[in-house]
Amino acid sequence: MLVVRKAAQTAVRKYLCRPFSASHTNLQERKGLVLGVFEKDGEEEGVHLTEAAARFDQSLSGKLSELLKIAGPGLKKGKNRLFYGIHQDFPCVAVVGLGKESEGVCGAEKWNSKKENIRQAVSAGCRTLQELKVSHVEVDDCGDAKSAAEGAILGLFSYDELKSKKKTRVTSQLHGSADVDGWKKGVVYAEGQNLARFLMEAPANRITPTAFANTIEEKLAPHAERVTVKKRSKAWMEEQQMGAFLSVARGSEEPPVFLELHYSGSANSQQPPLLLVGKGITFDSGGISLKPSQSMDAMRADMGGAATVCASIVAAAALKLPVNIVGLAPLCENMPSGKATKPGDVVTAKNGKTIQVDNTDAEGRLILADALCYGHTFNPRAIVNVATLTGAMDVALGSAATGVFTNSDWLWEQLQQASVVTGDRVWRMPLFQHYTNQVTDSQLADLNNIGKYSRSGGACTAAAFLREFVTAPHWAHLDIAGVMSNKDEVPYLRKGMSGRPTRTLLEFAAGLAHSG
């Protein structure tokens, strides 16, 4: 009997894992299905089906449960198994492992394991079906429709705009759940991050400052009744005396653009806005302080701060969040030329402070300095600036978290709470007087754009420099250099530019909207 059972199990496994020919059924005209299962607690083997999976199994008189038992040991989180031909409406069914149902928020790590497990599992299932050229997928909410939608939409994204051979475009919808609102919200959150990924991934000769601004304007066009877009010219910057910003832009043939977005979502037009400021260097060669050629192509994403800020505002408008937001994105290239700023030059920022530019590759803080000065004119309730600012941030935290420098405990708590929901970690970094002393120690000017000991605490000295242009009581600087790209650290994002922390910015704005 044991021999017969083993033979039967082997035959079933061969059937389940057999190469699937498109001639068997036209998958592009049919639907795929992603269902979740939890690991059983303790040492007990097997799996526990989600509500949607259990209903599906019941409709098949227990066939799914039977196949899962035969197919092998319990399904671990993030893994999936494919079943073919078990339902007439779904020629392909991917069953994904969600980990233990009892998992939740870890207080020490500030991490919601259950939400992350759902994103990871749904993403894996959807990608597997995409590889089979299934063009439409229904997705189990797995107990959290918003997280399931994020996993599906984020997991299916790939930048192949310029390739002749593209991945199958897959549409997705909720399966077997009444939480349609949660699903729709998750779709908007994920599409916001995908917009940032698109902008960061695109080559710099296609996403110039002008092209970036035009793309955001197009994305906001459907929300024109709530949004005002202003694309400021070089002449305007000169009128505003933005000498720091202009000193970075002067080496490039591409004209700079100062993109200004106003989203009026609150019924109270007098409500002070949330101010979001994003670094928008659409290509960073380092200027006269030229970068090494190796990996310089990745500097097309040095406008990641502007991309995440603008994408979060596009998503906020789509969700009609009841909050006022002002978004600022100083956009330019940092290039070497006969007109470029030279090491040792002194420039004057909008607030009148003079800056000795000892390293033209420390340009992000220069364009942000003028943007922060200008942003104060809106009397914001809080200021958050986002930038791929320093390689030192990557050394400090790697891709684990965004580094946050802030003068406000309240603002830090709001950002941290938002990151727990999104799974996109933030980590608080110090703002010591020690670093301020470094950037104010200049031979020729009020400030130096690099620290006295430039290789030490580079992320901290950059933050200290920015603080010299902030008078608001609630300000946070997010250095996203370490989380700019993804290899395999975040399982539901493919290799490439990550678009982090767009969803955290959006969740933070939503929290402000609902907290009054």
Coordinates of C-alpha atoms in Angstrom, one line a residue:
M1 CA 0.0 0.0 0.0
L2 CA 2.9 2.4 0.9
V3 CA 4.5 1.7 -2.5
V4 CA 1.2 2.4 -4.3
R5 CA 0.7 5.7 -2.4
K6 CA 4.3 6.9 -3.2
A7 CA 3.8 6.0 -6.9
A8 CA 0.5 8.0 -6.9
Q9 CA 2.1 11.0 -5.3
T10 CA 5.0 10.9 -7.8
A11 CA 2.5 10.8 -10.7
V12 CA 0.5 13.7 -9.3
R13 CA 3.6 15.8 -8.8
K14 CA 4.7 15.1 -12.4
Y15 CA 1.2 16.1 -13.6
L16 CA 1.2 19.3 -11.5
C17 CA 4.8 20.3 -12.6
R18 CA 4.5 19.3 -16.2
P19 CA 5.3 21.9 -18.9
F20 CA 2.1 23.6 -19.8
S21 CA 1.5 24.0 -23.5
A22 CA -0.5 27.0 -24.7
S23 CA -2.1 24.7 -27.2
H24 CA -3.8 22.9 -24.3
T25 CA -5.9 26.1 -23.7
N26 CA -5.5 29.7 -24.7
L27 CA -4.4 31.2 -21.4
Q28 CA -4.4 34.7 -22.8
E29 CA -8.2 34.5 -23.1
R30 CA -8.7 32.9 -19.7
K31 CA -8.1 33.9 -16.1
G32 CA -5.6 32.9 -13.5
L33 CA -6.3 32.8 -9.8
V34 CA -4.0 33.4 -6.8
L35 CA -5.2 31.9 -3.5
G36 CA -3.4 32.0 -0.1
V37 CA -2.7 29.4 2.6
F38 CA -1.3 29.9 6.1
E39 CA 1.2 27.6 7.8
K40 CA -0.3 25.8 10.8
D41 CA 1.0 26.9 14.2
G42 CA 3.3 24.7 16.2
E43 CA 4.8 21.5 14.8
E44 CA 1.6 20.4 13.1
E45 CA 2.1 19.9 9.4
G46 CA -0.1 21.1 6.6
V47 CA -1.7 24.4 5.7
H48 CA -4.8 26.4 6.7
L49 CA -6.7 27.9 3.8
T50 CA -7.8 31.5 3.7
E51 CA -11.6 32.2 3.6
A52 CA -11.5 32.7 -0.2
A53 CA -9.4 29.6 -0.7
A54 CA -11.7 27.6 1.6
R55 CA -14.7 28.6 -0.4
F56 CA -12.9 27.7 -3.7
D57 CA -12.0 24.4 -2.2
Q58 CA -15.6 23.7 -1.2
S59 CA -16.8 24.5 -4.7
L60 CA -14.4 21.7 -5.9
S61 CA -15.6 19.2 -3.2
G62 CA -12.2 19.4 -1.4
K63 CA -10.1 18.8 -4.5
L64 CA -7.7 21.7 -3.7
S65 CA -7.0 20.5 -0.2
E66 CA -6.4 17.0 -1.5
L67 CA -3.9 18.2 -4.1
L68 CA -2.1 20.3 -1.6
K69 CA -1.6 17.3 0.7
I70 CA -0.4 15.1 -2.2
A71 CA 1.9 17.8 -3.6
G72 CA 4.3 17.7 -0.6
P73 CA 5.1 19.3 2.7
G74 CA 3.5 22.5 3.9
L75 CA 3.8 25.6 1.7
K76 CA 6.4 28.1 3.2
K77 CA 5.8 31.8 3.0
G78 CA 6.6 33.4 -0.3
K79 CA 6.5 30.1 -2.1
N80 CA 3.8 28.9 -4.5
R81 CA 2.4 25.9 -6.3
L82 CA 0.6 25.8 -9.6
F83 CA -2.4 23.6 -10.3
Y84 CA -3.7 23.2 -13.8
G85 CA -7.2 22.4 -15.0
I86 CA -8.9 22.1 -11.7
H87 CA -11.6 24.7 -12.4
Q88 CA -13.2 25.6 -15.7
D89 CA -12.9 29.4 -15.2
F90 CA -9.3 29.3 -14.0
P91 CA -7.0 27.0 -16.1
C92 CA -4.1 28.1 -13.8
V93 CA -4.4 28.4 -10.0
A94 CA -1.4 29.6 -8.0
V95 CA -1.6 28.8 -4.3
V96 CA 0.8 31.0 -2.3
G97 CA 2.3 30.6 1.2
L98 CA 1.4 33.4 3.7
G99 CA 3.5 32.3 6.7
K100 CA 1.7 32.0 10.1
E101 CA -1.7 33.6 10.5
S102 CA -0.7 34.7 14.0
E103 CA 2.1 37.0 12.8
G104 CA 1.6 40.7 13.2
V105 CA 3.5 43.9 14.3
C106 CA 6.9 43.4 15.9
G107 CA 7.3 46.3 18.3
A108 CA 11.1 46.2 18.4
E109 CA 11.4 46.2 14.6
K110 CA 8.4 48.4 13.9
W111 CA 7.4 45.9 11.2
N112 CA 4.1 44.3 10.2
S113 CA 5.1 40.8 9.2
K114 CA 1.6 39.7 8.2
K115 CA 1.2 42.6 5.7
E116 CA 4.7 42.0 4.2
N117 CA 4.0 38.3 3.9
I118 CA 0.8 39.0 2.0
R119 CA 2.6 41.4 -0.4
Q120 CA 5.4 38.9 -1.0
A121 CA 3.2 35.9 -1.5
V122 CA 0.7 37.6 -3.9
S123 CA 3.5 39.1 -5.9
A124 CA 5.1 35.6 -6.3
G125 CA 1.8 34.1 -7.4
C126 CA 1.1 36.9 -9.9
R127 CA 4.5 36.8 -11.5
T128 CA 4.3 33.0 -11.9
L129 CA 1.1 33.4 -13.8
Q130 CA 2.5 36.3 -15.8
E131 CA 5.3 34.0 -17.0
L132 CA 2.6 31.7 -18.3
K133 CA 1.3 34.6 -20.3
V134 CA -2.0 34.7 -18.3
S135 CA -3.3 38.2 -19.0
H136 CA -5.9 38.5 -16.2
V137 CA -5.6 37.4 -12.6
E138 CA -8.0 37.3 -9.7
V139 CA -6.4 37.7 -6.3
D140 CA -7.5 36.4 -2.9
D141 CA -7.4 39.3 -0.3
C142 CA -5.5 36.9 2.1
G143 CA -7.1 38.8 5.0
D144 CA -5.8 42.3 3.9
A145 CA -7.1 43.5 0.5
K146 CA -4.9 46.6 0.5
S147 CA -1.7 44.6 1.0
A148 CA -2.8 42.0 -1.5
A149 CA -3.4 44.7 -4.2
E150 CA 0.0 46.3 -3.4
G151 CA 1.7 42.9 -3.8
A152 CA 0.0 42.3 -7.2
I153 CA 0.5 45.7 -8.7
L154 CA 4.1 46.2 -7.4
G155 CA 5.1 42.6 -8.3
L156 CA 3.9 42.8 -11.9
F157 CA 5.6 46.1 -12.7
S158 CA 8.7 46.0 -15.0
Y159 CA 10.3 48.8 -17.0
D160 CA 10.5 47.4 -20.6
E161 CA 9.3 50.4 -22.5
L162 CA 12.3 50.4 -24.8
K163 CA 12.5 46.7 -25.4
S164 CA 11.0 45.0 -28.4
K165 CA 10.1 41.9 -26.3
K166 CA 7.9 42.9 -23.4
K167 CA 6.5 41.0 -20.5
T168 CA 2.8 40.1 -20.7
R169 CA 0.6 42.9 -19.4
V170 CA -1.5 41.5 -16.6
T171 CA -4.7 43.0 -15.2
S172 CA -5.7 42.1 -11.7
Q173 CA -8.9 42.2 -9.6
L174 CA -10.1 41.1 -6.2
H175 CA -11.5 37.6 -5.8
G176 CA -14.0 36.4 -3.2
S177 CA -13.9 39.5 -0.9
A178 CA -16.2 42.4 -0.1
D179 CA -13.3 44.7 0.7
V180 CA -13.3 46.4 -2.7
D181 CA -12.4 49.8 -1.1
G182 CA -9.3 48.3 0.5
W183 CA -8.3 46.7 -2.8
K184 CA -8.8 50.0 -4.7
K185 CA -6.8 51.9 -2.1
G186 CA -3.9 49.4 -2.4
V187 CA -4.0 49.7 -6.2
V188 CA -3.6 53.5 -6.0
Y189 CA -0.7 53.2 -3.4
A190 CA 1.1 50.7 -5.6
E191 CA 0.5 52.6 -8.9
G192 CA 2.0 55.7 -7.1
Q193 CA 5.2 53.8 -6.3
N194 CA 5.2 52.4 -9.8
L195 CA 5.1 55.9 -11.3
A196 CA 8.2 56.8 -9.2
R197 CA 9.9 53.6 -10.4
F198 CA 9.1 54.4 -14.0
L199 CA 10.6 57.9 -13.7
M200 CA 13.7 56.7 -11.9
E201 CA 14.3 53.8 -14.3
A202 CA 13.9 55.7 -17.5
P203 CA 17.1 56.8 -19.2
A204 CA 18.3 60.4 -18.6
N205 CA 18.0 61.4 -22.2
R206 CA 14.3 60.7 -22.0
I207 CA 13.5 62.0 -18.6
T208 CA 15.1 65.5 -18.7
P209 CA 13.9 68.2 -16.3
T210 CA 11.4 69.4 -18.9
A211 CA 10.1 65.8 -19.7
F212 CA 9.9 65.0 -15.9
A213 CA 7.7 68.1 -15.3
N214 CA 5.5 67.4 -18.3
T215 CA 5.0 63.8 -17.2
I216 CA 3.8 64.8 -13.8
E217 CA 1.5 67.5 -15.3
E218 CA -0.1 64.9 -17.5
K219 CA -0.6 62.5 -14.6
L220 CA -2.3 65.3 -12.6
A221 CA -4.5 66.5 -15.5
P222 CA -7.5 64.3 -14.4
H223 CA -7.4 66.1 -11.1
A224 CA -7.2 69.7 -12.4
E225 CA -10.0 70.9 -10.1
R226 CA -7.9 70.2 -7.1
V227 CA -4.4 70.6 -8.4
T228 CA -2.3 73.5 -9.8
V229 CA 0.9 72.9 -11.6
K230 CA 3.5 75.6 -12.1
K231 CA 6.6 74.9 -14.2
R232 CA 9.0 77.7 -13.2
S233 CA 11.7 78.8 -15.7
K234 CA 15.3 79.8 -15.2
A235 CA 14.3 83.5 -15.3
W236 CA 12.0 82.9 -12.4
M237 CA 14.8 81.2 -10.4
E238 CA 17.0 84.2 -11.1
E239 CA 14.3 86.6 -9.8
Q240 CA 14.0 84.4 -6.7
Q241 CA 17.8 84.7 -6.2
M242 CA 18.2 80.9 -6.1
G243 CA 22.0 81.1 -6.6
A244 CA 22.7 77.6 -5.1
F245 CA 20.2 75.9 -7.4
L246 CA 21.4 77.8 -10.5
S247 CA 25.1 77.0 -9.7
V248 CA 24.3 73.3 -10.2
A249 CA 22.3 73.7 -13.3
R250 CA 24.7 76.0 -15.2
G251 CA 26.9 73.2 -16.5
S252 CA 24.2 71.5 -18.5
E253 CA 22.6 72.3 -21.9
E254 CA 19.3 71.2 -20.5
P255 CA 17.3 74.1 -19.0
P256 CA 16.4 73.7 -15.3
V257 CA 12.8 73.6 -14.2
F258 CA 11.4 74.4 -10.7
L259 CA 8.2 72.3 -10.5
E260 CA 5.6 73.5 -8.1
L261 CA 2.5 71.5 -7.3
H262 CA -0.4 72.6 -5.2
Y263 CA -3.0 70.0 -4.2
S264 CA -6.0 71.5 -2.4
G265 CA -7.8 68.5 -0.9
S266 CA -9.0 70.1 2.4
A267 CA -12.4 71.8 2.6
N268 CA -10.6 74.4 4.6
S269 CA -8.6 76.4 2.1
Q270 CA -6.8 78.2 4.9
Q271 CA -5.4 74.9 6.4
P272 CA -1.6 75.1 6.4
P273 CA -0.2 72.7 3.8
L274 CA 2.1 69.8 4.2
L275 CA 5.3 70.7 2.2
L276 CA 7.1 67.9 0.3
V277 CA 10.4 68.8 -1.3
G278 CA 12.2 66.4 -3.6
K279 CA 15.7 66.5 -5.0
G280 CA 15.4 66.4 -8.8
I281 CA 18.8 65.8 -10.4
T282 CA 17.8 64.0 -13.6
F283 CA 21.4 63.0 -14.2
D284 CA 24.3 63.4 -11.9
S285 CA 27.8 63.2 -13.5
G286 CA 29.3 64.8 -10.4
G287 CA 30.0 68.0 -12.4
I288 CA 33.7 69.1 -12.4
S289 CA 34.2 66.7 -9.4
L290 CA 33.4 63.9 -11.9
K291 CA 32.2 60.6 -10.6
P292 CA 33.9 57.3 -11.6
S293 CA 32.4 55.9 -14.7
Q294 CA 31.5 52.6 -13.1
S295 CA 27.8 52.5 -12.2
M296 CA 27.4 56.2 -13.3
D297 CA 24.4 55.1 -15.4
A298 CA 22.4 54.6 -12.1
M299 CA 22.6 58.3 -11.6
R300 CA 19.6 58.7 -13.9
A301 CA 17.7 57.9 -10.7
D302 CA 19.3 60.8 -8.7
M303 CA 15.9 62.5 -9.1
G304 CA 14.4 59.8 -6.9
G305 CA 13.4 62.3 -4.2
A306 CA 11.4 64.4 -6.8
A307 CA 10.0 61.2 -8.3
T308 CA 8.7 59.9 -4.9
V309 CA 7.4 63.3 -3.8
C310 CA 5.5 64.0 -7.1
A311 CA 4.2 60.4 -7.4
S312 CA 2.8 60.6 -3.8
I313 CA 1.0 63.8 -4.7
V314 CA -0.5 62.2 -7.8
A315 CA -1.7 59.3 -5.6
A316 CA -3.1 61.7 -3.0
A317 CA -5.1 63.5 -5.7
A318 CA -6.4 60.1 -7.0
L319 CA -7.5 59.2 -3.4
K320 CA -8.9 62.7 -2.9
L321 CA -7.2 63.0 0.5
P322 CA -8.7 65.8 2.6
V323 CA -5.4 67.6 3.1
N324 CA -3.5 70.4 1.4
I325 CA -0.1 69.6 0.0
V326 CA 2.5 71.7 -1.7
G327 CA 5.2 69.8 -3.7
L328 CA 8.4 71.3 -4.8
A329 CA 10.9 69.6 -7.2
P330 CA 14.0 71.6 -8.3
L331 CA 14.9 69.8 -11.5
C332 CA 18.2 70.0 -13.4
E333 CA 21.2 68.0 -14.6
N334 CA 24.7 68.2 -12.9
M335 CA 27.1 68.2 -15.8
P336 CA 30.7 69.3 -16.4
S337 CA 31.3 72.0 -19.0
G338 CA 33.1 75.3 -19.4
K339 CA 30.2 77.0 -17.6
A340 CA 30.0 74.6 -14.7
T341 CA 30.6 75.6 -11.1
K342 CA 34.2 74.9 -10.1
P343 CA 35.5 73.6 -6.8
G344 CA 36.2 76.5 -4.6
D345 CA 33.6 78.8 -6.1
V346 CA 31.3 80.6 -3.7
V347 CA 27.5 80.9 -4.4
T348 CA 24.7 82.7 -2.6
A349 CA 21.5 80.9 -1.6
K350 CA 18.0 82.4 -1.5
N351 CA 18.3 83.2 2.2
G352 CA 21.5 85.2 1.6
K353 CA 23.9 82.6 3.1
T354 CA 27.1 82.1 1.1
I355 CA 28.3 78.6 0.3
Q356 CA 31.8 77.5 -0.6
V357 CA 31.4 74.7 -3.1
D358 CA 34.4 72.4 -2.5
N359 CA 32.9 69.4 -4.1
T360 CA 30.5 69.8 -7.1
D361 CA 29.3 66.2 -6.5
A362 CA 27.6 67.4 -3.3
E363 CA 25.0 69.2 -5.4
G364 CA 21.8 67.8 -4.1
R365 CA 22.0 69.8 -0.9
L366 CA 22.5 73.0 -2.9
I367 CA 19.3 72.7 -5.0
L368 CA 17.4 71.6 -1.8
A369 CA 18.7 74.6 0.1
D370 CA 16.9 77.1 -2.2
A371 CA 13.8 74.9 -2.4
L372 CA 13.5 74.8 1.4
C373 CA 13.9 78.5 1.7
Y374 CA 11.2 79.1 -0.9
G375 CA 8.9 76.5 0.7
H376 CA 8.8 78.4 4.0
T377 CA 6.8 81.1 2.3
F378 CA 3.7 78.7 2.4
N379 CA 3.8 78.6 6.2
P380 CA 3.6 74.8 6.1
R381 CA 2.4 72.6 9.0
A382 CA 5.3 70.3 8.4
I383 CA 8.2 70.0 5.9
V384 CA 9.5 66.7 4.6
N385 CA 12.3 66.7 2.0
V386 CA 13.4 63.5 0.2
A387 CA 16.7 63.0 -1.6
T388 CA 19.1 60.4 -2.9
L389 CA 21.6 62.6 -1.1
T390 CA 24.7 60.6 0.1
G391 CA 26.5 57.4 -0.5
A392 CA 27.3 57.5 3.2
M393 CA 23.6 56.7 3.9
D394 CA 23.9 53.5 1.9
V395 CA 27.0 52.6 4.0
A396 CA 25.1 53.4 7.2
L397 CA 21.8 51.5 6.6
G398 CA 22.2 49.8 3.3
S399 CA 18.8 49.0 1.7
A400 CA 17.1 48.2 5.0
A401 CA 15.6 51.6 5.7
T402 CA 15.4 55.2 4.8
G403 CA 17.4 57.4 7.1
V404 CA 15.4 60.2 8.7
F405 CA 16.9 63.3 10.2
T406 CA 14.4 65.5 12.0
N407 CA 14.0 68.3 14.6
S408 CA 10.5 67.1 15.6
D409 CA 9.6 64.1 17.7
W410 CA 6.0 64.4 16.6
L411 CA 7.0 64.3 12.9
W412 CA 9.2 61.3 13.5
E413 CA 6.4 59.4 15.2
Q414 CA 4.0 60.2 12.3
L415 CA 6.6 58.9 9.7
Q416 CA 7.4 55.8 11.7
Q417 CA 3.7 54.9 12.1
A418 CA 3.2 55.3 8.4
S419 CA 6.2 53.1 7.6
V420 CA 4.8 50.2 9.8
V421 CA 1.7 50.2 7.6
T422 CA 3.6 50.2 4.3
G423 CA 6.5 47.9 5.3
D424 CA 9.0 50.5 4.0
R425 CA 11.2 51.0 7.1
V426 CA 12.5 54.4 8.3
W427 CA 15.2 54.8 10.8
R428 CA 16.0 57.9 12.9
M429 CA 19.5 59.4 12.6
P430 CA 21.2 61.9 14.8
L431 CA 21.4 65.7 14.3
F432 CA 24.4 66.5 16.5
Q433 CA 26.0 69.9 16.8
H434 CA 29.3 68.2 15.9
Y435 CA 28.1 67.9 12.2
T436 CA 26.9 71.5 12.1
N437 CA 30.3 72.6 13.2
Q438 CA 31.8 70.8 10.2
V439 CA 29.6 72.5 7.6
T440 CA 30.0 76.0 9.1
D441 CA 33.8 75.7 9.1
S442 CA 34.5 77.4 5.7
Q443 CA 37.5 79.5 4.8
L444 CA 35.6 81.7 2.2
A445 CA 31.9 81.6 3.1
D446 CA 29.2 81.1 5.7
L447 CA 29.0 77.4 4.9
N448 CA 30.9 74.7 3.1
N449 CA 29.0 72.1 1.0
I450 CA 31.0 69.3 2.4
G451 CA 32.0 68.5 5.9
K452 CA 35.5 69.3 7.3
Y453 CA 36.0 65.5 7.6
S454 CA 34.1 64.6 4.5
R455 CA 34.5 60.8 4.7
S456 CA 33.1 60.7 8.2
G457 CA 29.4 61.0 8.9
G458 CA 28.7 62.1 5.4
A459 CA 24.9 61.6 5.6
C460 CA 24.9 63.5 8.9
T461 CA 26.9 66.5 7.6
A462 CA 24.6 66.7 4.6
A463 CA 21.6 66.8 7.0
A464 CA 23.3 69.5 9.1
F465 CA 23.9 71.6 5.9
L466 CA 20.1 71.4 5.0
R467 CA 19.2 72.4 8.6
E468 CA 20.9 75.7 8.0
F469 CA 18.0 76.5 5.6
V470 CA 15.2 75.4 7.9
T471 CA 13.4 77.5 10.5
A472 CA 10.2 75.5 10.7
P473 CA 9.6 73.5 14.0
H474 CA 8.5 70.3 12.1
W475 CA 11.1 69.3 9.5
A476 CA 12.4 66.0 8.4
H477 CA 15.1 65.1 5.8
L478 CA 14.8 61.6 4.3
D479 CA 18.0 60.3 2.7
I480 CA 16.9 57.6 0.3
A481 CA 20.3 56.8 -1.3
G482 CA 20.4 53.4 0.3
V483 CA 16.9 52.4 -0.8
M484 CA 17.1 53.9 -4.3
S485 CA 17.5 50.5 -6.1
N486 CA 16.4 46.9 -5.4
K487 CA 18.3 43.7 -6.0
D488 CA 16.4 41.1 -4.1
E489 CA 16.0 42.8 -0.7
V490 CA 12.3 43.5 -1.2
P491 CA 10.8 40.3 -2.7
Y492 CA 7.8 42.0 -4.3
L493 CA 9.9 44.5 -6.2
R494 CA 11.9 43.3 -9.3
K495 CA 15.5 44.2 -9.7
G496 CA 15.8 47.9 -10.6
M497 CA 14.8 51.3 -9.2
S498 CA 12.6 50.9 -6.2
G499 CA 10.4 54.0 -5.9
R500 CA 10.8 53.9 -2.2
P501 CA 9.4 55.5 0.0
T502 CA 6.4 56.7 -2.1
R503 CA 3.8 54.7 -0.2
T504 CA 5.2 55.8 3.2
L505 CA 4.9 59.5 2.1
L506 CA 1.3 58.8 0.9
E507 CA 0.4 57.0 4.1
F508 CA 1.9 59.8 6.2
A509 CA -0.2 62.4 4.2
A510 CA -3.3 60.3 4.7
G511 CA -2.6 60.1 8.5
L512 CA -2.3 63.9 8.6
A513 CA -5.6 64.2 6.7
H514 CA -7.5 62.0 9.1
S515 CA -5.9 63.3 12.3
G516 CA -7.0 66.9 11.6

